[in-house]
C-alpha angles and dihedrals in degrees: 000000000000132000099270093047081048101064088033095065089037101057092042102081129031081201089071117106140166146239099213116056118287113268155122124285119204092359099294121139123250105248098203137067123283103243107227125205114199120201121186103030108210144131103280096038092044099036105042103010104040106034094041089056089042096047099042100039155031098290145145123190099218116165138015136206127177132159091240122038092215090068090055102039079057100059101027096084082060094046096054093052086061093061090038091063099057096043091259118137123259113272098276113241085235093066093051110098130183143187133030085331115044100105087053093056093037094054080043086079121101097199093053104099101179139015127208114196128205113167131128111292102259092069105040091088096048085044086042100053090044092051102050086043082055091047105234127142109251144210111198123177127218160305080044092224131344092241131045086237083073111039086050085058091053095048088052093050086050106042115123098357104148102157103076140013119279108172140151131225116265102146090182108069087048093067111104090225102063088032086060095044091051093048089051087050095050083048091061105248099146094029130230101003107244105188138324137228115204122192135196110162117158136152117284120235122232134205142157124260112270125238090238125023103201136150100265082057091049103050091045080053109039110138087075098057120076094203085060105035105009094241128278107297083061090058116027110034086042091087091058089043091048087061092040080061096044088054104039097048085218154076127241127268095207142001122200115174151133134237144167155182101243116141091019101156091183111101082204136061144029109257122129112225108212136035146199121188141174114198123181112217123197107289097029099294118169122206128181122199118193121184137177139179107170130110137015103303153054123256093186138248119252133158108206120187123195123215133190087243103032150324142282118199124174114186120189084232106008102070138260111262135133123227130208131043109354099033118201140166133202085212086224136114103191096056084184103055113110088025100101098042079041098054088039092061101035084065095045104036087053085061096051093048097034090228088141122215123208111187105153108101084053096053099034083048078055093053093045093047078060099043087054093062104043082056095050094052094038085049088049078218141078123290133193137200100238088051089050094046098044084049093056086206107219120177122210135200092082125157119288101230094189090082094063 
């Protein structure tokens, strides 16, 4: 068949798939919609993942699994709207799965070309895995698992995949904004980094202890179980650490800190609400991570890096400029503005060219930087990475999906 049958056949039916991954041949540009499997269908992953990369890109959202019916039958007229608006069908009834199953049936599915997942943490390795082993292109979020057992297992299942996209949601490396700071910073506008200061500080949640605590409770209410998010360090200050990262080049030697749970105002769980955490970097780097999640309202979230000829401070609603020597401002307020439709469409248009991303090991090294503090504090003594990734942490005590 030559080139000009090819893309004949390709472009007549929206029905035709692939064994092989989604993407572009010869450099031509896929003319249908991405099909898009969603598994875990919950706030963050309906309201910011999911509608940003419908509403900014060639996307249908084709098929749905969640543990409970009830959370998908909340967010699928919304969903459907998003189809609607761009003249797709509704999501068929026969593409919805639920139960302990539900992820397995829904990568079954030949038409489906990419999969963003949005559970809870402790089961983004085991859905990962399964997803990269059935080859399809997948959006994880972050953090990438609550334990370092886990983020090792998804570095392994992604190790040397090079023929599809496999990336993790950290909206905040994809702003404009920070991507131009850190650039600036590469480039050597602040000079040889010093030391750093990271900052995630936001309002605590409160509830009443249920009459049973059981595992269907705790997964509806895992950010406040360590065993199924990792707490809140894992997955709050993590955003901050990921573009410590970005800008270091590097992971830390050692972590020491201290945490605990004072101000909680939630009778269940075992989170601690506030950190603090020394890190050393290569070159004898200091960083300091603060993070708080008590009360009513935000502190704000800010990464600061301190040259030895200026600053670079990037601040979720202060602005992104460098001062010193070589002064420089983004001009912008909402430094986070155009992340979420940016990271949307780095992942998708990397399936349509077949330019292939693989950022796992980046995103799964960011969860582990946190992971390395919380033990630490948690430790009340030094810690370093060698000694967390020999140890290979896992914590038990993780939902048994057999009863769903």
């Amino acid at each position: 068949m030559d080139r000009r049958d090819f893309l004949k056949v390709f472009a007549a039916s929206a029905a035709f798939s692939m064994i092989k991954p989604l993407g572009a041949m010869a450099g031509e540009k896929i003319n249908r919609p991405i099909r898009i499997g969603f598994i875990g269908t919950g706030n963050r992953g309906t309201y910011g993942v999911i509608t940003a990369m419908s509403r900014n890109n060639n996307v249908e959202l084709y098929a749905l699994a969640d543990l409970f019916r009830d959370r998908i039958d909340k967010v699928l007229p919304h969903l459907n709207n998003l189809n609607k608006a761009k003249g797709l069908p509704n999501i068929a009834e026969k593409n919805i799965y639920v139960g302990k199953n539900a992820y397995k049936e829904l990568l079954k599915d030949d038409n489906v070309d990419a999969v963003v997942i949005a559970t809870p943490a402790y089961a983004h390795p085991f859905i990962f895995e399964a997803a990269v082993k059935a080859h399809k292109h997948v959006y994880c979020e972050k953090p990438a698992a609550p334990d370092a057992y886990g983020a090792l297992r998804m570095i392994k299942a992604a190790q040397g995949v090079k023929d599809r996209s496999l990336v993790m949601g950290f909206q905040v490396r994809h702003s404009s904004a920070y991507d131009e700071m850190i650039r600036r910073v590469h480039n050597g506008d602040i000079g040889k980094i010093v030391a750093a200061q990271l900052y995630y500080n936001s309002g605590g949640g409160a509830g009443k202890k249920p009459a049973v605590e059981d595992d269907e409770f705790r997964i509806r209410h895992h950010f406040q179980y360590l065993e199924l998010s990792g707490g809140t360090y894992n997955d709050q200050a993590i955003h901050v650490m990921d573009i410590c990262r970005e800008v270091l080049k590097a992971n830390p030697i050692y972590a020491v800190g201290h945490s605990s749970r004072k101000g909680v105002k939630c009778e269940y769980g075992n989170f601690n609400t506030n950190y603090q955490v020394l890190y050393k970097y290569p070159e004898d780097i200091n960083v300091m991570v603060q993070q708080t999640s008590v009360g009513s309202a935000s502190g704000g979230v800010v990464a600061r890096f301190f040259g030895e000829k200026g600053t670079a401070e990037a601040k979720y609603d202060g602005g992104v400029f460098i001062t010193g020597e070589n002064k420089w401002d983004s001009g912008v307020k909402n430094a986070l503005g155009d992340a979420d439709p940016n990271k949307g469409k780095s992942f998708i248009d990397s399936i349509i060219s077949g330019n292939y991303i693989n950022q796992i090991e980046a995103g799964c090294n960011s969860t582990l930087m946190a992971i390395l503090g919380r033990e630490a504090a948690a430790k009340g003594e030094k810690l370093t990475w060698d000694e967390l990734i020999k140890s290979k942490q896992r914590y038990g005590n993780q939902p048994d999906l057999s009863k769903f």
